[in-house]
Amino acid sequence: MAAKILVRSTIDNDSFECELTSAETRIGRSELTKSGFKNNIVLPDSQISREHALIIKRGDKYFLKDLDSANGTYLNAEKISNERLLKDKDSIQIGSFLLRVKLVEETVPDITPPEFTPAGTVLLRAPSNASLLMSRTDLTKLTVDKTNVESMKKELEELRKKAEILSHLYELGSMFSSVFAFDEIFERMAKMLFQLTPAERCLVQIKDTTTGELKTKFIKFRSEQHNNSELISPPRAIVEQALREQVTLLSLDAQMDERIMGKSVMLQNVQSVICAPLIANAKPLGVLYIDTHKSKLVFSPDDLDLMNAIAAQTSMALDNAANHERLMKEALAREAYSRFLPDHIVNEILVSPDSLKLGGTNKEATILFADVRGFTPLSEKLRPEEVVELLNQYFTIMTEKIFLHHGLLDKYIGDGMMALFGVAYAAEESPSNAVKAAIDMQKSMVDLREEFKQKYDAAVSIGIGINTGVITVGYIGSDRRMEYTGIGDPVNLASRLESNTKPSQILVSSYTHSLLKDAFPTKPLGKIAVKGKSEPQEVYEIVWQDYI
């Protein structure tokens, strides 16, 4: 059994082969290791350690061992940590070099370099920040090697290029921090990838938040001759693996890579691809995908590192943009809803927007109506702008009292208002909450009445009616305009009670009174005729002046 290693650079396509005749075959960046050993296979790449890997021969078997290298050794796309048995056609990735194992009988002719097909996929976990791009250059081992000056020059040139790339990434990150439009994020990201890699196409797919399906949100071609009609989705296998394992994949030759070969790859004549997952808060958002179509354009491990860094920054930018959009929508919605609904209802709507639908449910609730007494002659006396100013001040104070006691402002009705209690909290507490709100409203009117007297020379007071019963509560209206309200006979009775009040009076129905259980000082008023009711209704007055 004879063994050979066919070596090919993924950067300039230079290749050579080495026979494995010794008991040990050392692989490293320069001819001599720090320990003074001679490397049998020299791979001049700053990503490779001076003592990187070792191939050991035992009988007719060969084993691969990583020598604690800075950037690792990959066997068939898997980073190795222990000694591994080599088999025929195994693929070894070290830095920017791809090594193919050939275990052949002596009678089998040699494989010449032109027949080499780099069908391998490199897997690397996406870094969390761009600084890791520089860490792949082994700075701690970058010492002057007098025996290999050319290698040193190449390493310094690689450092210069990486410093330039990091500068671009810094600019991209600074820009992303203030850009919240998805299209602009994708455009600038694609521009950098075209500038720094041989990519001919850039594509972004994002997961649909409802179905979980990937949908293409962006596609850009290096050549203006292409258009979106030529779009064929990227290979499903590589996309699914990138998302499932949350790793960035580099395929050097998609035509020969059995894991991603398919109809779409063949139709598009895809040569080399990189697919990176877009991840925010440990959840995959989608993928960033680039590919080439010309046989001479092959992505390198450096392109893979760059893609990792750009994907990480793009993920953060998309997450920031999504949060910014959500906060803007919430701010607008909160501003609109909070004028009429208490915070707990607003929060419920923001958490579950789908709950905002037409329709209602039957629920026992307590209804409160309040109305300004003598408002009609008052409005005739004041200027229109004074009437508006007075009502705004009045409604602001009264609405806060309703919200304070877990009520829901149903609507303003001219100079009156309607509120519901018990639609979001336990119904047994709603009568008590409604009466507490009514008492606070009347107490607030004591100071407000004095202020209005001095400011408008007007005597202002309110009457409040309260009733409890089963009503239909929900969103009523049309798809274009709806309001959360309650309807039913108990609502009508509460309105009628309010219309029978005298200034500064609070009236409650007999059923509401029975639910209060002597929690408030009351005075029976007997039965009174109520419009819309054939029988007189038992009514009680809340003596709010005596309630502390």
mmCIF file of N, CA and C in Angstrom, residues 364-371 373 401-402 405 407 417-422 427 429-442 462-469 471 489-502 504-516 520-522 525 528 530 533 537-544:
data_model
loop_
_atom_site.group_PDB
_atom_site.id
_atom_site.type_symbol
_atom_site.label_atom_id
_atom_site.label_comp_id
_atom_site.label_asym_id
_atom_site.label_seq_id
_atom_site.Cartn_x
_atom_site.Cartn_y
_atom_site.Cartn_z
ATOM 1 N N GLU A 364 -70.163 39.837 33.041
ATOM 2 C CA GLU A 364 -70.751 40.727 34.041
ATOM 3 C C GLU A 364 -69.765 41.860 34.314
ATOM 4 N N ALA A 365 -70.242 43.063 34.211
ATOM 5 C CA ALA A 365 -69.400 44.241 34.403
ATOM 6 C C ALA A 365 -70.209 45.330 35.087
ATOM 7 N N THR A 366 -69.508 46.315 35.595
ATOM 8 C CA THR A 366 -70.147 47.475 36.207
ATOM 9 C C THR A 366 -69.923 48.680 35.309
ATOM 10 N N ILE A 367 -71.006 49.375 35.029
ATOM 11 C CA ILE A 367 -70.977 50.487 34.085
ATOM 12 C C ILE A 367 -71.145 51.801 34.838
ATOM 13 N N LEU A 368 -70.327 52.774 34.500
ATOM 14 C CA LEU A 368 -70.374 54.103 35.127
ATOM 15 C C LEU A 368 -70.604 55.156 34.049
ATOM 16 N N PHE A 369 -71.620 56.011 34.294
ATOM 17 C CA PHE A 369 -71.849 57.179 33.439
ATOM 18 C C PHE A 369 -71.683 58.435 34.283
ATOM 19 N N ALA A 370 -70.993 59.421 33.723
ATOM 20 C CA ALA A 370 -70.827 60.713 34.404
ATOM 21 C C ALA A 370 -71.154 61.822 33.410
ATOM 22 N N ASP A 371 -71.766 62.885 33.922
ATOM 23 C CA ASP A 371 -72.178 63.970 33.034
ATOM 24 C C ASP A 371 -72.083 65.296 33.786
ATOM 25 N N ARG A 373 -73.359 68.742 34.912
ATOM 26 C CA ARG A 373 -74.682 69.343 35.114
ATOM 27 C C ARG A 373 -74.692 70.788 34.628
ATOM 28 N N LYS A 401 -58.773 59.065 37.248
ATOM 29 C CA LYS A 401 -59.444 58.414 38.379
ATOM 30 C C LYS A 401 -60.013 57.060 37.951
ATOM 31 N N ILE A 402 -60.538 56.997 36.742
ATOM 32 C CA ILE A 402 -61.072 55.728 36.229
ATOM 33 C C ILE A 402 -59.953 54.709 36.068
ATOM 34 N N HIS A 405 -58.515 53.074 39.263
ATOM 35 C CA HIS A 405 -59.300 51.993 39.876
ATOM 36 C C HIS A 405 -59.640 50.895 38.867
ATOM 37 N N GLY A 407 -60.481 50.827 35.772
ATOM 38 C CA GLY A 407 -61.593 50.955 34.838
ATOM 39 C C GLY A 407 -61.113 51.152 33.422
ATOM 40 N N MET A 417 -69.201 60.945 29.964
ATOM 41 C CA MET A 417 -68.249 59.867 29.730
ATOM 42 C C MET A 417 -68.816 58.555 30.247
ATOM 43 N N MET A 418 -68.400 57.471 29.623
ATOM 44 C CA MET A 418 -68.835 56.129 30.004
ATOM 45 C C MET A 418 -67.602 55.288 30.286
ATOM 46 N N ALA A 419 -67.643 54.534 31.381
ATOM 47 C CA ALA A 419 -66.520 53.677 31.756
ATOM 48 C C ALA A 419 -67.034 52.300 32.143
ATOM 49 N N LEU A 420 -66.171 51.285 31.950
ATOM 50 C CA LEU A 420 -66.512 49.909 32.288
ATOM 51 C C LEU A 420 -65.529 49.381 33.324
ATOM 52 N N PHE A 421 -66.059 48.626 34.285
ATOM 53 C CA PHE A 421 -65.226 47.999 35.313
ATOM 54 C C PHE A 421 -65.523 46.504 35.333
ATOM 55 N N GLY A 422 -64.460 45.695 35.372
ATOM 56 C CA GLY A 422 -64.637 44.251 35.445
ATOM 57 C C GLY A 422 -64.444 43.545 34.129
ATOM 58 N N ALA A 427 -64.742 40.173 38.154
ATOM 59 C CA ALA A 427 -66.017 40.883 38.155
ATOM 60 C C ALA A 427 -66.465 41.241 39.574
ATOM 61 N N GLU A 429 -64.903 42.444 41.952
ATOM 62 C CA GLU A 429 -64.292 43.686 42.415
ATOM 63 C C GLU A 429 -64.795 44.905 41.645
ATOM 64 N N SER A 430 -65.487 44.688 40.541
ATOM 65 C CA SER A 430 -65.863 45.813 39.688
ATOM 66 C C SER A 430 -66.834 46.798 40.339
ATOM 67 N N PRO A 431 -67.858 46.370 41.088
ATOM 68 C CA PRO A 431 -68.749 47.361 41.724
ATOM 69 C C PRO A 431 -67.985 48.268 42.689
ATOM 70 N N SER A 432 -67.111 47.657 43.501
ATOM 71 C CA SER A 432 -66.341 48.441 44.463
ATOM 72 C C SER A 432 -65.396 49.409 43.753
ATOM 73 N N ASN A 433 -64.722 48.926 42.701
ATOM 74 C CA ASN A 433 -63.805 49.788 41.955
ATOM 75 C C ASN A 433 -64.536 50.952 41.299
ATOM 76 N N ALA A 434 -65.711 50.686 40.769
ATOM 77 C CA ALA A 434 -66.490 51.744 40.110
ATOM 78 C C ALA A 434 -66.906 52.819 41.104
ATOM 79 N N VAL A 435 -67.357 52.397 42.283
ATOM 80 C CA VAL A 435 -67.786 53.376 43.295
ATOM 81 C C VAL A 435 -66.591 54.172 43.809
ATOM 82 N N LYS A 436 -65.431 53.499 44.004
ATOM 83 C CA LYS A 436 -64.233 54.222 44.441
ATOM 84 C C LYS A 436 -63.839 55.281 43.409
ATOM 85 N N ALA A 437 -63.930 54.912 42.147
ATOM 86 C CA ALA A 437 -63.607 55.873 41.092
ATOM 87 C C ALA A 437 -64.584 57.037 41.116
ATOM 88 N N ALA A 438 -65.882 56.756 41.312
ATOM 89 C CA ALA A 438 -66.898 57.810 41.345
ATOM 90 C C ALA A 438 -66.665 58.766 42.512
ATOM 91 N N ILE A 439 -66.301 58.203 43.664
ATOM 92 C CA ILE A 439 -66.029 59.045 44.835
ATOM 93 C C ILE A 439 -64.822 59.944 44.585
ATOM 94 N N ASP A 440 -63.755 59.377 44.019
ATOM 95 C CA ASP A 440 -62.571 60.180 43.707
ATOM 96 C C ASP A 440 -62.905 61.270 42.696
ATOM 97 N N MET A 441 -63.779 60.970 41.756
ATOM 98 C CA MET A 441 -64.186 61.960 40.759
ATOM 99 C C MET A 441 -64.932 63.118 41.426
ATOM 100 N N GLN A 442 -65.833 62.797 42.321
ATOM 101 C CA GLN A 442 -66.591 63.849 43.003
ATOM 102 C C GLN A 442 -65.695 64.678 43.914
ATOM 103 N N ILE A 462 -70.969 67.492 38.646
ATOM 104 C CA ILE A 462 -71.268 66.308 37.838
ATOM 105 C C ILE A 462 -72.213 65.386 38.580
ATOM 106 N N GLY A 463 -72.930 64.564 37.821
ATOM 107 C CA GLY A 463 -73.765 63.506 38.362
ATOM 108 C C GLY A 463 -73.270 62.182 37.820
ATOM 109 N N ILE A 464 -73.310 61.132 38.658
ATOM 110 C CA ILE A 464 -72.770 59.831 38.267
ATOM 111 C C ILE A 464 -73.795 58.746 38.537
ATOM 112 N N GLY A 465 -74.010 57.869 37.554
ATOM 113 C CA GLY A 465 -74.900 56.721 37.701
ATOM 114 C C GLY A 465 -74.130 55.435 37.482
ATOM 115 N N ILE A 466 -74.401 54.395 38.344
ATOM 116 C CA ILE A 466 -73.645 53.134 38.282
ATOM 117 C C ILE A 466 -74.612 51.962 38.328
ATOM 118 N N ASN A 467 -74.370 50.976 37.456
ATOM 119 C CA ASN A 467 -75.176 49.751 37.455
ATOM 120 C C ASN A 467 -74.287 48.568 37.090
ATOM 121 N N THR A 468 -74.698 47.364 37.544
ATOM 122 C CA THR A 468 -73.955 46.132 37.266
ATOM 123 C C THR A 468 -74.868 45.124 36.588
ATOM 124 N N GLY A 469 -74.319 44.415 35.613
ATOM 125 C CA GLY A 469 -75.093 43.395 34.918
ATOM 126 C C GLY A 469 -74.284 42.735 33.827
ATOM 127 N N ILE A 471 -73.305 42.171 30.203
ATOM 128 C CA ILE A 471 -73.339 42.924 28.957
ATOM 129 C C ILE A 471 -72.438 42.236 27.933
ATOM 130 N N ASP A 489 -78.814 45.939 28.135
ATOM 131 C CA ASP A 489 -79.773 46.656 28.976
ATOM 132 C C ASP A 489 -79.139 47.240 30.236
ATOM 133 N N PRO A 490 -78.182 46.551 30.892
ATOM 134 C CA PRO A 490 -77.546 47.157 32.071
ATOM 135 C C PRO A 490 -76.853 48.488 31.756
ATOM 136 N N VAL A 491 -76.338 48.628 30.528
ATOM 137 C CA VAL A 491 -75.717 49.893 30.135
ATOM 138 C C VAL A 491 -76.774 50.997 30.085
ATOM 139 N N ASN A 492 -77.921 50.661 29.522
ATOM 140 C CA ASN A 492 -79.004 51.658 29.430
ATOM 141 C C ASN A 492 -79.463 52.106 30.810
ATOM 142 N N LEU A 493 -79.561 51.158 31.757
ATOM 143 C CA LEU A 493 -80.004 51.526 33.105
ATOM 144 C C LEU A 493 -78.999 52.442 33.782
ATOM 145 N N ALA A 494 -77.694 52.177 33.624
ATOM 146 C CA ALA A 494 -76.681 53.056 34.216
ATOM 147 C C ALA A 494 -76.799 54.464 33.656
ATOM 148 N N SER A 495 -77.073 54.570 32.373
ATOM 149 C CA SER A 495 -77.237 55.877 31.739
ATOM 150 C C SER A 495 -78.467 56.597 32.299
ATOM 151 N N ARG A 496 -79.559 55.824 32.489
ATOM 152 C CA ARG A 496 -80.784 56.432 33.030
ATOM 153 C C ARG A 496 -80.583 56.897 34.476
ATOM 154 N N LEU A 497 -79.831 56.123 35.256
ATOM 155 C CA LEU A 497 -79.559 56.534 36.633
ATOM 156 C C LEU A 497 -78.790 57.856 36.652
ATOM 157 N N GLU A 498 -77.808 57.964 35.767
ATOM 158 C CA GLU A 498 -77.020 59.212 35.705
ATOM 159 C C GLU A 498 -77.915 60.400 35.350
ATOM 160 N N SER A 499 -78.846 60.197 34.429
ATOM 161 C CA SER A 499 -79.722 61.304 34.021
ATOM 162 C C SER A 499 -80.667 61.741 35.130
ATOM 163 N N ASN A 500 -80.863 60.864 36.151
ATOM 164 C CA ASN A 500 -81.732 61.206 37.281
ATOM 165 C C ASN A 500 -80.970 61.811 38.463
ATOM 166 N N THR A 501 -79.666 61.947 38.342
ATOM 167 C CA THR A 501 -78.893 62.473 39.460
ATOM 168 C C THR A 501 -79.041 63.985 39.566
ATOM 169 N N LYS A 502 -78.852 64.444 40.762
ATOM 170 C CA LYS A 502 -78.740 65.876 41.022
ATOM 171 C C LYS A 502 -77.248 66.228 41.014
ATOM 172 N N SER A 504 -73.550 66.714 41.906
ATOM 173 C CA SER A 504 -72.649 66.114 42.909
ATOM 174 C C SER A 504 -73.209 64.840 43.530
ATOM 175 N N GLN A 505 -74.107 64.171 42.851
ATOM 176 C CA GLN A 505 -74.736 62.966 43.387
ATOM 177 C C GLN A 505 -74.222 61.714 42.662
ATOM 178 N N ILE A 506 -74.138 60.595 43.435
ATOM 179 C CA ILE A 506 -73.791 59.291 42.873
ATOM 180 C C ILE A 506 -74.938 58.334 43.158
ATOM 181 N N LEU A 507 -75.573 57.799 42.125
ATOM 182 C CA LEU A 507 -76.675 56.857 42.275
ATOM 183 C C LEU A 507 -76.236 55.479 41.791
ATOM 184 N N VAL A 508 -76.652 54.433 42.550
ATOM 185 C CA VAL A 508 -76.362 53.058 42.144
ATOM 186 C C VAL A 508 -77.649 52.263 42.146
ATOM 187 N N SER A 509 -77.695 51.226 41.314
ATOM 188 C CA SER A 509 -78.871 50.357 41.247
ATOM 189 C C SER A 509 -78.917 49.452 42.468
ATOM 190 N N SER A 510 -80.059 48.798 42.662
ATOM 191 C CA SER A 510 -80.214 47.906 43.808
ATOM 192 C C SER A 510 -79.278 46.704 43.700
ATOM 193 N N TYR A 511 -79.072 46.204 42.472
ATOM 194 C CA TYR A 511 -78.181 45.046 42.313
ATOM 195 C C TYR A 511 -76.737 45.430 42.642
ATOM 196 N N THR A 512 -76.289 46.577 42.175
ATOM 197 C CA THR A 512 -74.934 47.032 42.506
ATOM 198 C C THR A 512 -74.802 47.237 44.006
ATOM 199 N N HIS A 513 -75.846 47.813 44.619
ATOM 200 C CA HIS A 513 -75.828 48.057 46.078
ATOM 201 C C HIS A 513 -75.667 46.751 46.843
ATOM 202 N N SER A 514 -76.330 45.686 46.369
ATOM 203 C CA SER A 514 -76.244 44.401 47.068
ATOM 204 C C SER A 514 -74.840 43.807 46.973
ATOM 205 N N LEU A 515 -74.131 44.125 45.904
ATOM 206 C CA LEU A 515 -72.770 43.596 45.720
ATOM 207 C C LEU A 515 -71.738 44.350 46.543
ATOM 208 N N LEU A 516 -72.061 45.589 46.950
ATOM 209 C CA LEU A 516 -71.108 46.405 47.707
ATOM 210 C C LEU A 516 -70.972 45.937 49.150
ATOM 211 N N PHE A 520 -69.596 50.970 51.619
ATOM 212 C CA PHE A 520 -69.672 52.422 51.466
ATOM 213 C C PHE A 520 -70.941 52.933 52.161
ATOM 214 N N PRO A 521 -70.902 54.152 52.691
ATOM 215 C CA PRO A 521 -72.116 54.743 53.275
ATOM 216 C C PRO A 521 -73.138 55.034 52.176
ATOM 217 N N THR A 522 -74.360 54.527 52.346
ATOM 218 C CA THR A 522 -75.387 54.722 51.326
ATOM 219 C C THR A 522 -76.682 55.230 51.958
ATOM 220 N N LEU A 525 -83.110 55.663 48.330
ATOM 221 C CA LEU A 525 -83.980 56.710 47.783
ATOM 222 C C LEU A 525 -85.331 56.162 47.367
ATOM 223 N N ILE A 528 -87.736 54.777 41.899
ATOM 224 C CA ILE A 528 -87.957 55.934 41.031
ATOM 225 C C ILE A 528 -88.247 55.439 39.619
ATOM 226 N N VAL A 530 -87.793 55.178 35.828
ATOM 227 C CA VAL A 530 -86.646 55.303 34.939
ATOM 228 C C VAL A 530 -87.117 55.140 33.510
ATOM 229 N N LYS A 533 -87.895 51.747 31.387
ATOM 230 C CA LYS A 533 -88.234 50.638 32.269
ATOM 231 C C LYS A 533 -89.716 50.745 32.637
ATOM 232 N N GLN A 537 -87.527 51.562 39.606
ATOM 233 C CA GLN A 537 -86.296 50.904 40.017
ATOM 234 C C GLN A 537 -85.861 51.360 41.403
ATOM 235 N N GLU A 538 -85.415 50.363 42.216
ATOM 236 C CA GLU A 538 -84.884 50.664 43.540
ATOM 237 C C GLU A 538 -83.508 51.312 43.365
ATOM 238 N N VAL A 539 -83.313 52.470 43.997
ATOM 239 C CA VAL A 539 -82.081 53.234 43.788
ATOM 240 C C VAL A 539 -81.487 53.632 45.138
ATOM 241 N N TYR A 540 -80.160 53.655 45.200
ATOM 242 C CA TYR A 540 -79.443 54.068 46.402
ATOM 243 C C TYR A 540 -78.459 55.177 46.045
ATOM 244 N N GLU A 541 -78.273 56.074 46.999
ATOM 245 C CA GLU A 541 -77.284 57.148 46.815
ATOM 246 C C GLU A 541 -76.042 56.830 47.635
ATOM 247 N N ILE A 542 -74.877 57.013 47.037
ATOM 248 C CA ILE A 542 -73.613 56.873 47.755
ATOM 249 C C ILE A 542 -73.328 58.199 48.450
ATOM 250 N N VAL A 543 -73.230 58.146 49.779
ATOM 251 C CA VAL A 543 -72.936 59.362 50.554
ATOM 252 C C VAL A 543 -71.410 59.502 50.582
ATOM 253 N N TRP A 544 -70.895 59.988 49.495
ATOM 254 C CA TRP A 544 -69.442 59.987 49.314
ATOM 255 C C TRP A 544 -68.722 60.948 50.245
#
